[in-house]
Coordinates of C-alpha atoms in Angstrom, one line a residue:
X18 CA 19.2 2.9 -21.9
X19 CA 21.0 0.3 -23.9
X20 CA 18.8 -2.9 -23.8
X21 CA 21.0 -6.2 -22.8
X22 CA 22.7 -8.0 -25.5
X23 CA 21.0 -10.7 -26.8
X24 CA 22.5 -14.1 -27.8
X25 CA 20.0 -15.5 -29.7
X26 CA 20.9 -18.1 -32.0
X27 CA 20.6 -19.8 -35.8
X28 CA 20.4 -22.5 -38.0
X29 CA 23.4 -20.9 -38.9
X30 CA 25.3 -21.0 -35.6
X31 CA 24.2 -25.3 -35.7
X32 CA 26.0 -25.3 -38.8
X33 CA 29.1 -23.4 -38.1
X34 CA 29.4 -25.2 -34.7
X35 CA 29.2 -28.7 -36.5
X36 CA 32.4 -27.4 -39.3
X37 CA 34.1 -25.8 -36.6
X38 CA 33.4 -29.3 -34.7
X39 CA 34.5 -31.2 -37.2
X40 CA 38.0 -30.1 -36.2
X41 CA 37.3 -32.1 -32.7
X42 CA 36.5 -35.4 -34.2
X43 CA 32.3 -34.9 -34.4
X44 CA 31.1 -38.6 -35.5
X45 CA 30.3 -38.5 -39.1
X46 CA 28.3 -40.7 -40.7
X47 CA 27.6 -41.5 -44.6
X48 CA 24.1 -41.8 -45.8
X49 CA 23.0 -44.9 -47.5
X50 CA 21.2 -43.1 -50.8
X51 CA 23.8 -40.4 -51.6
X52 CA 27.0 -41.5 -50.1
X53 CA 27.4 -38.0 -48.6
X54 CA 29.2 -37.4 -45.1
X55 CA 27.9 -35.7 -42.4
X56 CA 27.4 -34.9 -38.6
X57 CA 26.1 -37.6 -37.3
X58 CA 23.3 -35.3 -36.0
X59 CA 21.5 -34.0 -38.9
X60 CA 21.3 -37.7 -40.3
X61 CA 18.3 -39.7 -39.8
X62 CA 19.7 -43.8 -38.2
X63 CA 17.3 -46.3 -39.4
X64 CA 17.6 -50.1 -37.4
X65 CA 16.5 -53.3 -38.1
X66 CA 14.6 -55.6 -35.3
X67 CA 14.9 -58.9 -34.5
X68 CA 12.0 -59.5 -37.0
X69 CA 14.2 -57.8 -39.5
X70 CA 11.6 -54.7 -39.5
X71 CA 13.6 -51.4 -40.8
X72 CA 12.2 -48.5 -38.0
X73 CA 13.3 -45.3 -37.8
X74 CA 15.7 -44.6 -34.7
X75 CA 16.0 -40.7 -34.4
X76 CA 17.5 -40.6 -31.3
X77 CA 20.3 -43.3 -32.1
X78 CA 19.9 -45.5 -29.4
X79 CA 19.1 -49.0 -30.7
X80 CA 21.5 -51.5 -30.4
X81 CA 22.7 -53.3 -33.4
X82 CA 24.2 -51.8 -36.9
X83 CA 22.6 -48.7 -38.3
X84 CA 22.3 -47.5 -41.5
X85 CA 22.0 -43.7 -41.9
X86 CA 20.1 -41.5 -44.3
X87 CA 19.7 -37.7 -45.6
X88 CA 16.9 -37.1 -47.4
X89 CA 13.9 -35.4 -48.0
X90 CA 10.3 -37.1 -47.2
X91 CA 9.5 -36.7 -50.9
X92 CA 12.9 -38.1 -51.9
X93 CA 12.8 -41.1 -49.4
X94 CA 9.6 -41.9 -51.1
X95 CA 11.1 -42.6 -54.0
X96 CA 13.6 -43.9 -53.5
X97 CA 11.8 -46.6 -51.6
X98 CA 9.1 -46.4 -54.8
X99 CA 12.3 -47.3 -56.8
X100 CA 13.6 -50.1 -54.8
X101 CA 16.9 -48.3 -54.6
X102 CA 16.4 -48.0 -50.7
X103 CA 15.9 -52.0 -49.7
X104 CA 19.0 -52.7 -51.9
X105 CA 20.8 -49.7 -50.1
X106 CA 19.7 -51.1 -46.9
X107 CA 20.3 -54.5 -48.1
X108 CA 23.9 -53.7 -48.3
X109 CA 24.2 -51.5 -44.9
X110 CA 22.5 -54.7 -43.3
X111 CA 24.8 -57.0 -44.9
X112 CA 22.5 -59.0 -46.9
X113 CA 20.2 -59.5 -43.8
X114 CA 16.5 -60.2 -44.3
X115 CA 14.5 -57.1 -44.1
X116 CA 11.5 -55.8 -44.8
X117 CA 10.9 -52.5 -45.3
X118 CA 6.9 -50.7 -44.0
X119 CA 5.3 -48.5 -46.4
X120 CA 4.7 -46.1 -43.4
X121 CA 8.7 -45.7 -42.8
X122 CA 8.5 -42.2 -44.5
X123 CA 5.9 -41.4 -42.5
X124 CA 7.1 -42.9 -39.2
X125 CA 10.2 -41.0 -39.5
X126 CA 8.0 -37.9 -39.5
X127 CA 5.9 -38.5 -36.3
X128 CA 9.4 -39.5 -34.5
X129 CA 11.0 -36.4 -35.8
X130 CA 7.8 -34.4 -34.6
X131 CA 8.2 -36.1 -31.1
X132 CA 11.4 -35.5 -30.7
X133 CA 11.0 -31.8 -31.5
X134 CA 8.1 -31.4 -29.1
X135 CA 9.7 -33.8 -26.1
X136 CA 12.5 -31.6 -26.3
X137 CA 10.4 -28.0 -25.7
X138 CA 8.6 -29.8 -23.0
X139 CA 11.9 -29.8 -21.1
X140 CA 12.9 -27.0 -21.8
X141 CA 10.0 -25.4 -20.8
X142 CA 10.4 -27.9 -17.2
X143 CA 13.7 -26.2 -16.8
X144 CA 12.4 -23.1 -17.1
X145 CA 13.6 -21.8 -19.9
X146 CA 10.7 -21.2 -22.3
X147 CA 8.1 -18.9 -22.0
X148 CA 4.6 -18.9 -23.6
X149 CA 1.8 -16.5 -23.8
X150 CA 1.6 -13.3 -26.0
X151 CA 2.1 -10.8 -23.8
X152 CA 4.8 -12.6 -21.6
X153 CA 6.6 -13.4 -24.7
X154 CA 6.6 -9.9 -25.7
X155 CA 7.6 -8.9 -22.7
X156 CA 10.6 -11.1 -22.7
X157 CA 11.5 -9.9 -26.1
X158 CA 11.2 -6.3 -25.5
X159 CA 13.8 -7.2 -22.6
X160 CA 16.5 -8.4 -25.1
X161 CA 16.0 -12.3 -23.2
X162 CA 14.6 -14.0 -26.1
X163 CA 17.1 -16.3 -27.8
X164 CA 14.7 -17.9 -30.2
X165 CA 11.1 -17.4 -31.2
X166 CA 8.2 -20.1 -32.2
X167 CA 5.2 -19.2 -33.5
X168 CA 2.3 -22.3 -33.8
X169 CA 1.6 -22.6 -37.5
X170 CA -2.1 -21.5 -36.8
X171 CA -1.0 -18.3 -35.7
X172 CA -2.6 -15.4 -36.6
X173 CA -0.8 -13.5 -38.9
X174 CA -1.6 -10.4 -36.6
X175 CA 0.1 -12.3 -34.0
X176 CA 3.5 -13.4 -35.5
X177 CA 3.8 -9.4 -36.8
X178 CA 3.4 -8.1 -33.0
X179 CA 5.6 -11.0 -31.8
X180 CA 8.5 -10.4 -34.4
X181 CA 8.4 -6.4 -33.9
X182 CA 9.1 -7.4 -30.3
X183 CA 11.9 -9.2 -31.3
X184 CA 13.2 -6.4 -33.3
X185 CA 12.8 -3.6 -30.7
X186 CA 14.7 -6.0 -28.3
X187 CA 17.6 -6.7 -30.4
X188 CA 17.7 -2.9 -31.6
X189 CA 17.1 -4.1 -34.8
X190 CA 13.7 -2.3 -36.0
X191 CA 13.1 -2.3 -39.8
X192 CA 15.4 -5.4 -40.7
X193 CA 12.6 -8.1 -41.0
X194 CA 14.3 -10.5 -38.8
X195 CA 11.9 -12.7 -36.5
X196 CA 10.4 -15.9 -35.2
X197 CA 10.1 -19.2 -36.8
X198 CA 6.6 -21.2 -37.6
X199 CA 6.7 -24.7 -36.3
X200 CA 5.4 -27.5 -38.4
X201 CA 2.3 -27.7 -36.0
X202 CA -0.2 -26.2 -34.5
X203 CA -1.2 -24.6 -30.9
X204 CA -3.2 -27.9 -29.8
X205 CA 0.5 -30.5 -29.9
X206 CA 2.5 -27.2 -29.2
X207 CA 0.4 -27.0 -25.7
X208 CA 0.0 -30.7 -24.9
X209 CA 4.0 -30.7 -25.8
X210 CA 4.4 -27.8 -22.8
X211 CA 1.6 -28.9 -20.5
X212 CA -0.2 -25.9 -21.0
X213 CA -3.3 -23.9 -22.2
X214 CA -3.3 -22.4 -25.9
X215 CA 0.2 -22.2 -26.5
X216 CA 0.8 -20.1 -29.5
X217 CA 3.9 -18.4 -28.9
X218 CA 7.2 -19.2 -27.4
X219 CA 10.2 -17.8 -26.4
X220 CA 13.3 -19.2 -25.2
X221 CA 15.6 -17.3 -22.9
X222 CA 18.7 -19.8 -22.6
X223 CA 21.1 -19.7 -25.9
X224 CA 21.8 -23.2 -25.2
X225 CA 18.5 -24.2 -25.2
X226 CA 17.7 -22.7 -28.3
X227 CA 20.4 -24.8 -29.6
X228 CA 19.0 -28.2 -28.2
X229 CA 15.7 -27.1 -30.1
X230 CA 17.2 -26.0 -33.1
X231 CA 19.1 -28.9 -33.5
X232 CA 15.7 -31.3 -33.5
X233 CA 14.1 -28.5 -35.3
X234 CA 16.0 -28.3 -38.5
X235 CA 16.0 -31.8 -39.1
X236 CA 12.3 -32.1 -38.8
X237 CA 12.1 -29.5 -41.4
X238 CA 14.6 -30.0 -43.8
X239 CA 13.1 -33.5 -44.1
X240 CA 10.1 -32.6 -44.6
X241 CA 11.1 -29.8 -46.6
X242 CA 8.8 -27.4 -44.2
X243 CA 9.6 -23.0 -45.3
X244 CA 8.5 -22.1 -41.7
X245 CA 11.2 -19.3 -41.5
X246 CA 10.2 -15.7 -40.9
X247 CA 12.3 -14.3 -43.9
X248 CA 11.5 -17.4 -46.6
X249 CA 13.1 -15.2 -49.1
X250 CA 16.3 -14.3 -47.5
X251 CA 17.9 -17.8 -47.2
X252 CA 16.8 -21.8 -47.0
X253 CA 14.1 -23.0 -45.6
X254 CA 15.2 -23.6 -42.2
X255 CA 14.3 -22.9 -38.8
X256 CA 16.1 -19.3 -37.5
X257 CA 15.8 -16.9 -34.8
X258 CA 18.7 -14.1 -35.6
X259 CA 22.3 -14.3 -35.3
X260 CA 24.3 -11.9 -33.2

């Protein structure tokens, strides 16, 4: 019997939706330290406070002017070694005094890992995410599983089983395809989900998997993470498999 299609989804679909978005007005927005456009989404907003402290803002929401970056960890670093990122602030701010932390690199990192991990714990509350190894394989035998996480202390044992599942799911045995490695381990993973030893995940909703893609591939391409399954076959970016 012909198992049910499964729409899992990509870093690839984010990326086609955002050009084929583009079309319907998506907010751009131009990064302060290589003048490049792009979805306002996969930038990083960095604000200033009334003190005229620069803190990250991943989720966008603090009042006042912005100023928008997208870079690598390593490249933030120095850029900000370099002074080139206060006098690119300096001129996003207007010439306002501003100080810059020497932990921003490194705040924008723990917000970007928050903001991953918030956003499985609500999906998991909505009931779209599914944890354990043998539930997970179950759902992927099924053909439910839109994307698959694996903690990065996995076993390697584990992942294999887990991605086979995948494979035999999607009636794709033998082409390699299968879960992504988060940038942490089972002990956030769980405390994200509320639950015990959480080492794999599954999510069953396609949109879903695009609300955690979308948080996902920023955390990673700033901190230039290879947690794909296939490292070899494409950038190093979080991917489940495309239709």
């Amino acid at each position: 019997m012909r198992k049910p299609h499964n729409d899992s989804v990509s870093a690839s679909d984010i990326t086609n939706g955002d050009r084929a978005g583009k079309a319907k007005h998506t907010p751009e927005r131009k990064c302060i330290l290589t003048g490049k456009h792009d979805a306002r989404d996969t930038l990083i907003r960095l604000a200033i406070g009334p003190d005229g402290q620069v803190a990250p803002d991943v989720r966008a929401k603090a009042p006042g002017r912005g100023a928008w970056i997208s870079v690598t960890k390593a490249e933030l670093i120095e850029a900000q070694a370099k002074g080139k990122l206060k006098g690119a602030l300096a001129r996003a701010f207007k010439g306002a005094a501003l100080s810059v932390p020497d932990s921003l690199a490194d705040d924008i990192e723990t917000q970007l890992q928050r903001l991953t991990l918030d956003r499985l714990g609500l999906e998991a509350r909505s009931g779209f995410l599914v944890s354990g190894a043998e539930k997970v394989d179950t759902a992927c035998r099924s053909g439910q599983v839109a994307l698959l996480l694996h903690a990065s202390d996995a076993s390697e044992d584990g992942r294999k089983k887990r991605d086979q599942s995948l494979r035999v799911g999607l009636e794709e045995e033998g082409s390699g395809k299968g879960g992504t490695i988060l940038p942490v381990d089972r002990g956030p993973l769980s405390m994200a989900l509320g639950r015990d030893n959480a080492v794999h995940v599954a999510i069953t909703d396609r949109a879903a998997a695009q609300r955690i893609l979308s948080a996902l591939t920023r955390w990673q391409f700033y901190t230039g993470c290879d947690t794909g399954a296939n490292a070899d076959d494409g950038p190093p970016v979080a991917s489940a498999v495309s239709d």
